[in-house]
Short mmCIF file of C-alpha atoms in Angstrom, two decimals:
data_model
loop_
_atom_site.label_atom_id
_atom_site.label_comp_id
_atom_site.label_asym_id
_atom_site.label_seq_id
_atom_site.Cartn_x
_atom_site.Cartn_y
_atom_site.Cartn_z
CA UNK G 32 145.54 -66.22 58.68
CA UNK G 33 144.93 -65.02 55.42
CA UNK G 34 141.24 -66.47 55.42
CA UNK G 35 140.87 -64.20 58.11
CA UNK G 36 142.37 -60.73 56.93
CA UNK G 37 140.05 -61.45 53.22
CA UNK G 38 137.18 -61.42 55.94
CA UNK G 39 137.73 -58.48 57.20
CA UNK G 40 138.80 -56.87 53.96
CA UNK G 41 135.18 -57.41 52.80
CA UNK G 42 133.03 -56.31 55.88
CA UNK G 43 135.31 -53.31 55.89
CA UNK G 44 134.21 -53.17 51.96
CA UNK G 45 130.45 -53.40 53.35
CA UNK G 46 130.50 -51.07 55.99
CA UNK G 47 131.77 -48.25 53.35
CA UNK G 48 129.17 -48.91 50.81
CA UNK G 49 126.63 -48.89 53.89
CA UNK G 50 128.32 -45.61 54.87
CA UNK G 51 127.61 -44.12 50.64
CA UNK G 52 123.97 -45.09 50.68
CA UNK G 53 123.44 -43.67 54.07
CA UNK G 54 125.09 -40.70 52.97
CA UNK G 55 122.91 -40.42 49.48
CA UNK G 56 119.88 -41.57 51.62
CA UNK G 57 120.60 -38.04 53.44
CA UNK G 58 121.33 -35.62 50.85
CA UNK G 59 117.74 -37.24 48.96
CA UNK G 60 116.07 -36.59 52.03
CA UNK G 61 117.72 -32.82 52.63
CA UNK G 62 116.62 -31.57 49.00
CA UNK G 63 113.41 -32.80 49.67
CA UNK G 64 113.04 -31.11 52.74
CA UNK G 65 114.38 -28.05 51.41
CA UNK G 66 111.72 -28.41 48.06
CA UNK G 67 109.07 -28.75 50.93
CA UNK G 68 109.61 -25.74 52.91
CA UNK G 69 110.45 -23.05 50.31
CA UNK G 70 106.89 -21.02 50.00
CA UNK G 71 105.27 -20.54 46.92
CA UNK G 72 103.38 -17.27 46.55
CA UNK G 73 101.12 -18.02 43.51
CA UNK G 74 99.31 -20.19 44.71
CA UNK G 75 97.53 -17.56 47.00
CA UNK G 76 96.27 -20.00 49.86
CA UNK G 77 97.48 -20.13 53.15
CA UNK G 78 96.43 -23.58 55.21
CA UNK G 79 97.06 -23.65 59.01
CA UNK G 80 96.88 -26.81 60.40
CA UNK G 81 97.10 -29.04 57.43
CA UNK G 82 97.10 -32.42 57.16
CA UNK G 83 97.03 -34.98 53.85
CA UNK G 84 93.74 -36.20 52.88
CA UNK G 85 94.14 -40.56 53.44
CA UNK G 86 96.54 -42.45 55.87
CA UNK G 87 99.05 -40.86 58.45
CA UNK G 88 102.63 -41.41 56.96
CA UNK G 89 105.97 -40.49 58.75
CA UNK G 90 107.45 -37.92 56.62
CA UNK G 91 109.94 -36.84 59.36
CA UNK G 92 108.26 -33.68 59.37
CA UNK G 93 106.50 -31.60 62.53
CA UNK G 94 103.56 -32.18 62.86
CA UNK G 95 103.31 -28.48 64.07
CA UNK G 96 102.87 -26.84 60.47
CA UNK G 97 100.89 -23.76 61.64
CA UNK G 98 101.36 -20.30 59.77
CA UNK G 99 103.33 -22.04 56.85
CA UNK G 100 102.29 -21.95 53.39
CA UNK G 101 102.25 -24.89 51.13
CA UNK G 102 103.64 -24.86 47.56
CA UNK G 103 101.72 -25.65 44.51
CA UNK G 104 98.40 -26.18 42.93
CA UNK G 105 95.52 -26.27 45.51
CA UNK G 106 92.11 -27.58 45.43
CA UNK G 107 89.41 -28.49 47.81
CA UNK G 108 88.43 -32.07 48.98
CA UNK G 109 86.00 -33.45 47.70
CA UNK G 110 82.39 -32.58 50.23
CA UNK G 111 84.21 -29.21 51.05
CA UNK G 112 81.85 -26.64 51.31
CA UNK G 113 82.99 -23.03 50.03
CA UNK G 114 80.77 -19.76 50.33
CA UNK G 115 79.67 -17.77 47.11
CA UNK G 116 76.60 -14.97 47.49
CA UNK G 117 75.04 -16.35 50.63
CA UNK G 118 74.84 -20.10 49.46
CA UNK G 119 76.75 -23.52 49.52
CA UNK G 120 78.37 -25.24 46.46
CA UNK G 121 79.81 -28.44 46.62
CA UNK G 122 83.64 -28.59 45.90
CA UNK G 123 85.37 -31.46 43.86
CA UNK G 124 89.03 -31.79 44.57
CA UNK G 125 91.26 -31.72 41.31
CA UNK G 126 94.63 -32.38 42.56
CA UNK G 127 95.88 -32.98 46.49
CA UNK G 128 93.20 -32.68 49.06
CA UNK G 129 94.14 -30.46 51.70
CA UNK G 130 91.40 -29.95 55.10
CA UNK G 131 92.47 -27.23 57.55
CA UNK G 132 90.60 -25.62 60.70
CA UNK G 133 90.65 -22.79 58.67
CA UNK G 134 90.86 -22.06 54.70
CA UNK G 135 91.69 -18.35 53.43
CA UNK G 136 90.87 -17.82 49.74
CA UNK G 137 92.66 -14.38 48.77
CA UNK G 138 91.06 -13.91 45.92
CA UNK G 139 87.66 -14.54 46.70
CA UNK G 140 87.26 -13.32 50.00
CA UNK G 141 86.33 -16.27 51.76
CA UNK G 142 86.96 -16.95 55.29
CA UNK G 143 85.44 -20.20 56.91
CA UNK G 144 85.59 -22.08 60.11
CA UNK G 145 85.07 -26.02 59.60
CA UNK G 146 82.29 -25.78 61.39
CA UNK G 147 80.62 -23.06 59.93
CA UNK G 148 76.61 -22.50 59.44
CA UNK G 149 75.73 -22.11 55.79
CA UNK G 150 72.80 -20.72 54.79
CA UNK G 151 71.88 -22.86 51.90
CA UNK G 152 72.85 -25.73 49.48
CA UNK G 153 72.88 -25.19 46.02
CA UNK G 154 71.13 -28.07 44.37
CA UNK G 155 69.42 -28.42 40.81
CA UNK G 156 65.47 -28.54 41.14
CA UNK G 157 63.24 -31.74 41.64
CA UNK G 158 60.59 -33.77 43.42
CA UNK G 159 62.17 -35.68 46.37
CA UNK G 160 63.07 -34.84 50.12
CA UNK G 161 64.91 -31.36 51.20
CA UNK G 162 66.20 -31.87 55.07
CA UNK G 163 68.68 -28.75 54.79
CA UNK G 164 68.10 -24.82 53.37
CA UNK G 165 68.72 -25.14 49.77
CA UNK G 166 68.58 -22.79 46.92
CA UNK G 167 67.51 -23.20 43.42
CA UNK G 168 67.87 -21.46 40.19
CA UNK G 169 70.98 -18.91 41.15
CA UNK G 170 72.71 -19.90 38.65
CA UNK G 171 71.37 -22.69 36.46
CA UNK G 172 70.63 -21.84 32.99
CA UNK G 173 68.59 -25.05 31.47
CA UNK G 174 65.09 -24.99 32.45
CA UNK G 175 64.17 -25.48 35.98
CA UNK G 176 61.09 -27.83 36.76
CA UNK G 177 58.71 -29.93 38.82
CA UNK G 178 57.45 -32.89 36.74
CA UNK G 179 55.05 -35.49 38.31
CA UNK G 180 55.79 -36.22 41.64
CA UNK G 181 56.29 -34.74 45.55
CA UNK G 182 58.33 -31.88 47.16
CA UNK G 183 58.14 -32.56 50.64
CA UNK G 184 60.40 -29.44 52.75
CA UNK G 185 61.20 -30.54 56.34
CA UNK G 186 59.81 -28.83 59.23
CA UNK G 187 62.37 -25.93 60.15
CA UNK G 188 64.05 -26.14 56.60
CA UNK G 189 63.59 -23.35 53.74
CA UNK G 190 64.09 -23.75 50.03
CA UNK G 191 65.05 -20.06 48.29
CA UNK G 192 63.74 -19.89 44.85
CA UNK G 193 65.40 -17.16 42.71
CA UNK G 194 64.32 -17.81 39.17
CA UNK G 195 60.74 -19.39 37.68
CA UNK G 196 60.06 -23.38 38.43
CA UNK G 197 57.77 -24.79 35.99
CA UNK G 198 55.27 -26.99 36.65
CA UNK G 199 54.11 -30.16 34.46
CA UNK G 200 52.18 -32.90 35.28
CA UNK G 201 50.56 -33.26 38.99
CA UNK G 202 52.88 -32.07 41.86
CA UNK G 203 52.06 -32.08 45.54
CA UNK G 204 54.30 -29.43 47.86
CA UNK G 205 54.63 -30.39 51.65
CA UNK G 206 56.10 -30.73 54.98
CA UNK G 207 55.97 -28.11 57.17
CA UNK G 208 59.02 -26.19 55.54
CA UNK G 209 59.25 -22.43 53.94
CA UNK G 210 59.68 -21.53 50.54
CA UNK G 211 60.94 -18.32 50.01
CA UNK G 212 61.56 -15.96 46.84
CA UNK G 213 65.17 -15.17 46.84
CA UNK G 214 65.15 -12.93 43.98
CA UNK G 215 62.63 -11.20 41.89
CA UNK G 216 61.81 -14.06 38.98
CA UNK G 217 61.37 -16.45 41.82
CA UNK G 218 57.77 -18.15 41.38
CA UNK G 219 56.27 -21.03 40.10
CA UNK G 220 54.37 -21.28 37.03
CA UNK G 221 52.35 -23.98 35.69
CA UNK G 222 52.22 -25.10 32.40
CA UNK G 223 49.34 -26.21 30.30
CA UNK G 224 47.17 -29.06 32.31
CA UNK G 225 49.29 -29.22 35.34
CA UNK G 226 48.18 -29.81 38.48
CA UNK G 227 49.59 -28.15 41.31
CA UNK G 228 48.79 -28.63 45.28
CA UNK G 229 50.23 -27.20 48.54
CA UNK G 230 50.08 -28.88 51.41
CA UNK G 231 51.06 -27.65 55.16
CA UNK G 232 53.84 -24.93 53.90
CA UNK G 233 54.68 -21.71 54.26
CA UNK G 234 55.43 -19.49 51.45
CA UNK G 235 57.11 -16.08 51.77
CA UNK G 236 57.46 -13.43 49.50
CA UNK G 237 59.62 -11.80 51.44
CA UNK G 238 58.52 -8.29 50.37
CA UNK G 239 60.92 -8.41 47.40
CA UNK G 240 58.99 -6.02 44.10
CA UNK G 241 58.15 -8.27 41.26
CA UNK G 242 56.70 -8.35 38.08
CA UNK G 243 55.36 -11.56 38.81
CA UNK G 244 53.26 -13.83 41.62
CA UNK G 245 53.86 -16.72 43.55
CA UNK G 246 52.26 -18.97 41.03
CA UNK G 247 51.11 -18.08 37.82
CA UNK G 248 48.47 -20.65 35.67
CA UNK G 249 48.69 -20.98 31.87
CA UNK G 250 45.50 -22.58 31.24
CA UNK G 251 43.62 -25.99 31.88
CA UNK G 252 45.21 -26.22 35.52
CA UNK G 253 44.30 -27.46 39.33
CA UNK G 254 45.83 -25.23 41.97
CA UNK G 255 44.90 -26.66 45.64
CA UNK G 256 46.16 -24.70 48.43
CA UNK G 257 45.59 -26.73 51.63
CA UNK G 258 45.05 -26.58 55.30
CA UNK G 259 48.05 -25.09 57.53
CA UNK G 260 49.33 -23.33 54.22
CA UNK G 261 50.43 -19.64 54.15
CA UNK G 262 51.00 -17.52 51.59
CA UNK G 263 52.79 -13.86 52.78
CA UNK G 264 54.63 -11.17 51.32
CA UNK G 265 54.30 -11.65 47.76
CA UNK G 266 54.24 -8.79 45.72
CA UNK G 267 53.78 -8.38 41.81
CA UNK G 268 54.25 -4.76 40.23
CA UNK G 269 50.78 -5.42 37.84
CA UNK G 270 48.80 -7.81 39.83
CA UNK G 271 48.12 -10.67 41.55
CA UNK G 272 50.65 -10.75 44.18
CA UNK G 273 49.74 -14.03 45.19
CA UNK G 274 47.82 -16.26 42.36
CA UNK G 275 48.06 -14.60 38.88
CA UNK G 276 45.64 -16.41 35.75
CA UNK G 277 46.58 -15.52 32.82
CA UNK G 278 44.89 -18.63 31.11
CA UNK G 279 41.35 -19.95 30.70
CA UNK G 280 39.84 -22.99 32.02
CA UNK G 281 41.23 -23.24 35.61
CA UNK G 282 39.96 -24.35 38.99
CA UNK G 283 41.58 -22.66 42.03
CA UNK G 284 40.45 -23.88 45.70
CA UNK G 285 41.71 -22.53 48.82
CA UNK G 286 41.14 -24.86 51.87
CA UNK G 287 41.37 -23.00 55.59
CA UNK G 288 44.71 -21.30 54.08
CA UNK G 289 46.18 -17.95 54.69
CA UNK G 290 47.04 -15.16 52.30
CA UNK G 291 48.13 -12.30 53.85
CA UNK G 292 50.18 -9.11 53.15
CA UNK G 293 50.35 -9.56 49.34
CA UNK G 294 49.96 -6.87 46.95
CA UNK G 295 49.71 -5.07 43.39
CA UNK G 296 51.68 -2.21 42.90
CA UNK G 297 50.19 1.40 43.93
CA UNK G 298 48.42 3.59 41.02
CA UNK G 299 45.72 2.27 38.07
CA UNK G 300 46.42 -0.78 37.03
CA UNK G 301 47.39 -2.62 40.31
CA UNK G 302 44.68 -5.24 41.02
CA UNK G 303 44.28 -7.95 43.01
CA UNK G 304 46.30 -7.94 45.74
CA UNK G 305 46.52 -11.84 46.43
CA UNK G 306 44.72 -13.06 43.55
CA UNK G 307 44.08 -11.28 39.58
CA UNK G 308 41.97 -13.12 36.77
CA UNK G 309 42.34 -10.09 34.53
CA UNK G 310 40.08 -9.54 31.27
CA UNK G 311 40.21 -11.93 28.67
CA UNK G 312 40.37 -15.05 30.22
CA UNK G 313 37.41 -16.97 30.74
CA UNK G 314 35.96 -20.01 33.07
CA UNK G 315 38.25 -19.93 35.64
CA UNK G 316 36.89 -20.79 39.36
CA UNK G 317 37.83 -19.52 42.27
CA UNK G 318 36.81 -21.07 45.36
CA UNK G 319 37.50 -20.17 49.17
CA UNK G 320 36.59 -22.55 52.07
CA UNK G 321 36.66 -20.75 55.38
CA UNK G 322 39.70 -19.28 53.76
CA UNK G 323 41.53 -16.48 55.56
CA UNK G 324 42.55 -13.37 53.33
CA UNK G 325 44.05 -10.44 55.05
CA UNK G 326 45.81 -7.65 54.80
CA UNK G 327 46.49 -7.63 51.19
CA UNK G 328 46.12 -3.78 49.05
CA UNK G 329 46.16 -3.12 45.66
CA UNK G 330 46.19 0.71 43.79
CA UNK G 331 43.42 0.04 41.56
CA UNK G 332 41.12 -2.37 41.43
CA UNK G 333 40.03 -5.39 44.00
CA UNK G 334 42.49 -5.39 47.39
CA UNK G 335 42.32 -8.68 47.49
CA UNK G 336 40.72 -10.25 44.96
CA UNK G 337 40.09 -8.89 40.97
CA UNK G 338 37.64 -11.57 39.12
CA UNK G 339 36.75 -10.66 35.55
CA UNK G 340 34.62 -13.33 33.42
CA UNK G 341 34.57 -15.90 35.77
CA UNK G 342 33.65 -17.40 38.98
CA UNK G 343 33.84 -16.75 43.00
CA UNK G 344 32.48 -19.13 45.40
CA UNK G 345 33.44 -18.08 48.95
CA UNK G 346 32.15 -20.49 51.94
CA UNK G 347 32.88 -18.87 55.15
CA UNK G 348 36.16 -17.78 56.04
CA UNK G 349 37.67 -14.33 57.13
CA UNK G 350 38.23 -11.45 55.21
CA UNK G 351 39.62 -8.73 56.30
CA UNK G 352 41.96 -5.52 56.45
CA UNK G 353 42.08 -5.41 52.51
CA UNK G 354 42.30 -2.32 50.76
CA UNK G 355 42.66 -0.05 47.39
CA UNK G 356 44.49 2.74 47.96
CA UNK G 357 45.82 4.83 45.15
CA UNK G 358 43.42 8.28 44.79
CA UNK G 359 44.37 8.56 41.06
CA UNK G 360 40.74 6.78 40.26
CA UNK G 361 39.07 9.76 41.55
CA UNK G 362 40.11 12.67 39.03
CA UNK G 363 41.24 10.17 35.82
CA UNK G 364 37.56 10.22 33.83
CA UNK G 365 38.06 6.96 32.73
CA UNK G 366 39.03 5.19 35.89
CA UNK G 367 36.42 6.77 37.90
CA UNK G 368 33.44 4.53 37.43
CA UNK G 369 35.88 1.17 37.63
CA UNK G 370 38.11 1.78 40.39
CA UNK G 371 37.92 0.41 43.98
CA UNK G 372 36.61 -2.80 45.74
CA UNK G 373 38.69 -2.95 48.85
CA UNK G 374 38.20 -6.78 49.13
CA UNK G 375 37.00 -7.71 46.08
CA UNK G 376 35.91 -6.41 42.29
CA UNK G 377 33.53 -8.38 39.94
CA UNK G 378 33.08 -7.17 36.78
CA UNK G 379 31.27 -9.64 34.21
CA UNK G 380 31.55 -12.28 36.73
CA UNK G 381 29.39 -14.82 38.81
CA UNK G 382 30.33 -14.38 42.80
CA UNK G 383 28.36 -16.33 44.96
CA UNK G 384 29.29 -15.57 49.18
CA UNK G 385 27.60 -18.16 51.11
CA UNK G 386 28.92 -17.03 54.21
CA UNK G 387 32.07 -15.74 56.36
CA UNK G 388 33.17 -12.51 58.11
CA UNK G 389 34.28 -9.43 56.00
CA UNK G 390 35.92 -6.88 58.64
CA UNK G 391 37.66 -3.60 58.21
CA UNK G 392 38.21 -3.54 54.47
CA UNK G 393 38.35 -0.15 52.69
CA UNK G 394 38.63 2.03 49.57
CA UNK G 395 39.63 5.26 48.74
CA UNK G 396 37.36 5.55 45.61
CA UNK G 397 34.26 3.24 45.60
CA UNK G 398 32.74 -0.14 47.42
CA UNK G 399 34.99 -0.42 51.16
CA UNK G 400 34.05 -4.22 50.63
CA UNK G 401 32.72 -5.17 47.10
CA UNK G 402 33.01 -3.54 43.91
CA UNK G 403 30.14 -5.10 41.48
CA UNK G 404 30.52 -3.04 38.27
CA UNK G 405 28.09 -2.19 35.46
CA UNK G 406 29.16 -4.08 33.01
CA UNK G 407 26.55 -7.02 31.58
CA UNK G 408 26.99 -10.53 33.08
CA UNK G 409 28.04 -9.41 36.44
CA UNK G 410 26.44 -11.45 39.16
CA UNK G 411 26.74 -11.17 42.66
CA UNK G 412 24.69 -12.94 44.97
CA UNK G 413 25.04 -12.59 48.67
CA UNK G 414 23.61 -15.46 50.64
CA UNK G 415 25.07 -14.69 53.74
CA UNK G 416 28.18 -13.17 55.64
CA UNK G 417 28.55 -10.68 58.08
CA UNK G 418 30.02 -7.04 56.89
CA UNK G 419 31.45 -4.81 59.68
CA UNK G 420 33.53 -1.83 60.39
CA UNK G 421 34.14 -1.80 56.04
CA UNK G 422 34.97 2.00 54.98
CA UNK G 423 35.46 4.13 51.66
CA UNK G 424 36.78 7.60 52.43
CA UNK G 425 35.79 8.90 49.32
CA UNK G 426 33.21 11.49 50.30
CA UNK G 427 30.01 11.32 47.19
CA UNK G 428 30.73 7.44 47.98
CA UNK G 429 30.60 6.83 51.75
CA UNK G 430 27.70 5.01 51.55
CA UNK G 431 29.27 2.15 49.88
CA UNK G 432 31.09 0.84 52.73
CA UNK G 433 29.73 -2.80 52.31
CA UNK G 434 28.59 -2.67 48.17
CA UNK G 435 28.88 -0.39 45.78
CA UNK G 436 26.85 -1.41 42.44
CA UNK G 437 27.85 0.72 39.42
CA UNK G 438 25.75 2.50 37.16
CA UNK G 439 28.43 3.56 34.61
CA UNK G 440 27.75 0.95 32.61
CA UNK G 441 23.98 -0.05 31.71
CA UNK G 442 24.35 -3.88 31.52
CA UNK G 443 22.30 -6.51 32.36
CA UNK G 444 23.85 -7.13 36.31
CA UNK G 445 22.17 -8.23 39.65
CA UNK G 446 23.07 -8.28 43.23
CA UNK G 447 21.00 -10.52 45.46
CA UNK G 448 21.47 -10.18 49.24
CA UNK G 449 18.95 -12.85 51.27
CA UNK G 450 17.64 -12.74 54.01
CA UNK G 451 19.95 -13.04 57.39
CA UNK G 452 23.27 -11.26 55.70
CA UNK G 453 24.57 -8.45 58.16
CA UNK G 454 25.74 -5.11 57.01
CA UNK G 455 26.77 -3.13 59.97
CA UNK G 456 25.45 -2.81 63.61
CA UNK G 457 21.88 -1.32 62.27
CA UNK G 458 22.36 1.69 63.73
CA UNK G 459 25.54 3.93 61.89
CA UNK G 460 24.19 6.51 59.16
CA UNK G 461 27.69 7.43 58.59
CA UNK G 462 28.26 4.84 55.32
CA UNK G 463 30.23 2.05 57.18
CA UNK G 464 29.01 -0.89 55.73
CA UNK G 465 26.57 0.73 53.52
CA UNK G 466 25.47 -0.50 50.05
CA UNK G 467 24.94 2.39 47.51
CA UNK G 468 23.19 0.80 44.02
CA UNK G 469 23.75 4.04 41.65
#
């Protein structure tokens, strides 16, 4: 008998410690429930259907938690994508990983769906594959460059440029992508001895003012711009909107490309709308094969083209709708012996056209088509080509539709047309396509 009351004595003893850690169990799991649900209003983020980062766990809570806010230090997962001036950074989580169908940030404004479009990753430049719109050089302040190697840009894909890629070594740019200029230092320059080719791309200016080109060439350098390439809406405030040289000893060839609707800015001292080798600089070649150069203007000097001690070799192509516009050349004394060239200006330069179309080009000063000026050295020999519907509006000068050679300067120059080069329909007396030799 008494065996059996101590028994029962000490399940009775059991059952009320059960009953205190039940009871301690409870209040623990109140205050933490209570801790969870109070909001926090520094933290400034509001998450609506959030959910831990890692496996599911049974808190005990709902798993209904839209419109609350959670309490304490946020930060994104790790892959999260937030939106900052049109682009896409990369987001590495610094405390608990929180993913939500949507994510307000208060104090930056951003509002995004999980499945939102963005319209380009930020990524730090380099030779390799793009497969998604990227964007370089917003905000990276060490050098940005292309060293030995290839770029290839994926059909549909564009890579923004906003600041200037150098070039060193030999680089090859391909793949049926875009490259655009997404602010006004983007371009490419190459540095001393590089070697730079484009292959199958497009590359858009986008129309954006500049004080510099597309691609710029230091000295000693290969530029190759290849079949199914085009090069549009580049524009550089001096010149050159599409190719600028400011160094000797470069070969540039353009292989059944497109340059179109580039330009140097309005007024003296815009030339050479898509490409400038400006005084100074010496052996450079250009060379066009059945090239296509259109619609590209200039204020001064050479729509499309400005060549100054060096060479042009143009086999076939089309060339047309180029133009100089600004009117300043015709009352400033100095300018008005050296202005105009709607397509193209040689001065102290070898150009040698072996053939191709030259259409609708124009001038408001002198030479619709070709500007040869007076100064010694300057070559131009005209093997063949056809030259119609090319204008100059300026009235002593309509005759120079097709060439104007200048007499302001008494240097040793020579134009040579052959045999079988058209200039006009034969029958117009009204200066389209004319050549004037003063």
């Amino acid at each position: 008998m008494k065996k059996r009351k101590s028994n029962q004595a000490a399940m009775e003893g059991v059952r009320h410690k059960s009953s205190i850690t039940q009871q301690v169990m409870a209040l623990i799991l109140g205050l933490c429930l209570a801790v969870v649900s109070i909001p926090t209003s520094q933290s400034g983020i509001s998450v609506k259907a959030a959910q831990a980062e890692g496996p599911a766990v049974n808190s005990g809570l709902s798993e209904d938690v839209e419109g609350q806010e959670l309490g304490g230090k946020f930060s994104f997962p790790e892959g999260f994508v937030t939106e900052t001036d049109g682009r896409k950074k990369d987001a590495t989580a610094t405390d608990k990983s929180i993913r939500g169908k949507k994510t307000v940030a208060e104090d930056s404004g951003v509002e995004l769906e999980e499945d939102t479009e963005l319209p380009g990753q930020l990524a730090e430049p380099g030779c390799g594959i793009i497969t998604e719109d990227t964007v370089w050089g917003e905000s990276w302040s060490e050098d940005l460059q292309l060293c030995d190697g290839e770029l290839v840009v994926m059909p549909g894909v564009t890579l923004t440029i906003c600041d200037m890629i150098e070039v060193r070594g030999r680089v090859t740019v391909k793949g049926g992508g875009t490259i655009a200029r997404g602010q006004t230092r983007g371009h490419f320059s190459c540095e001393d001895g590089a070697e730079l080719t484009f292959e199958d791309i497009t590359l858009d200016g986008r129309s954006y003012p500049s004080n510099v080109c597309m691609v710029s060439l230091i000295g000693n350098n290969n530029l190759t711009i290849g079949e199914g390439c085009v090069i549009q809406d580049w524009i550089a405030q001096s010149g050159g909107g599409a190719i600028y040289i400011p160094g000797n000893n470069s070969n540039i060839t353009i292989n059944r490309a497109v340059i179109e609707n580039c330009k140097a800015k309005d007024g003296l001292g815009g030339n050479g709308g898509a490409i400038y080798c400006p005084d100074g600089r010496i052996n450079n070649k250009i060379t066009l094969n059945d090239a296509t150069i259109r619609n590209c203007s200039a204020g001064d000097k050479g729509g499309a083209i400005y060549v100054c001690q060096s060479e042009v070799i143009i086999n076939g192509g089309l060339y047309e709708n180029n133009r100089t516009t600004d009117t300043e050349g015709l009352t400033d004394f100095y300018a008005r012996g050296i202005t105009g060239g709607g397509f193209l200006f040689n001065c102290m330069s070898n150009v040698t056209i072996n053939g191709g179309i030259f259409s609708g080009n124009s001038s408001v000063t002198k030479g619709g088509c070709i500007h040869h000026c007076g100064h010694g050295e300057t070559r131009t020999y005209i093997n063949g080509g056809t030259f119609l519907g090319n204008t100059c509006t300026n009235q002593p000068y309509l005759g120079s539709g097709g060439l104007y050679h200048s007499a302001v300067e008494q240097g040793d120059t020579s134009v040579v047309i052959s045999d079988g080069v058209v200039f006009g329909d034969g029958e117009g007396t009204d200066g389209i396509d004319g050549i004037l030799l003063e």
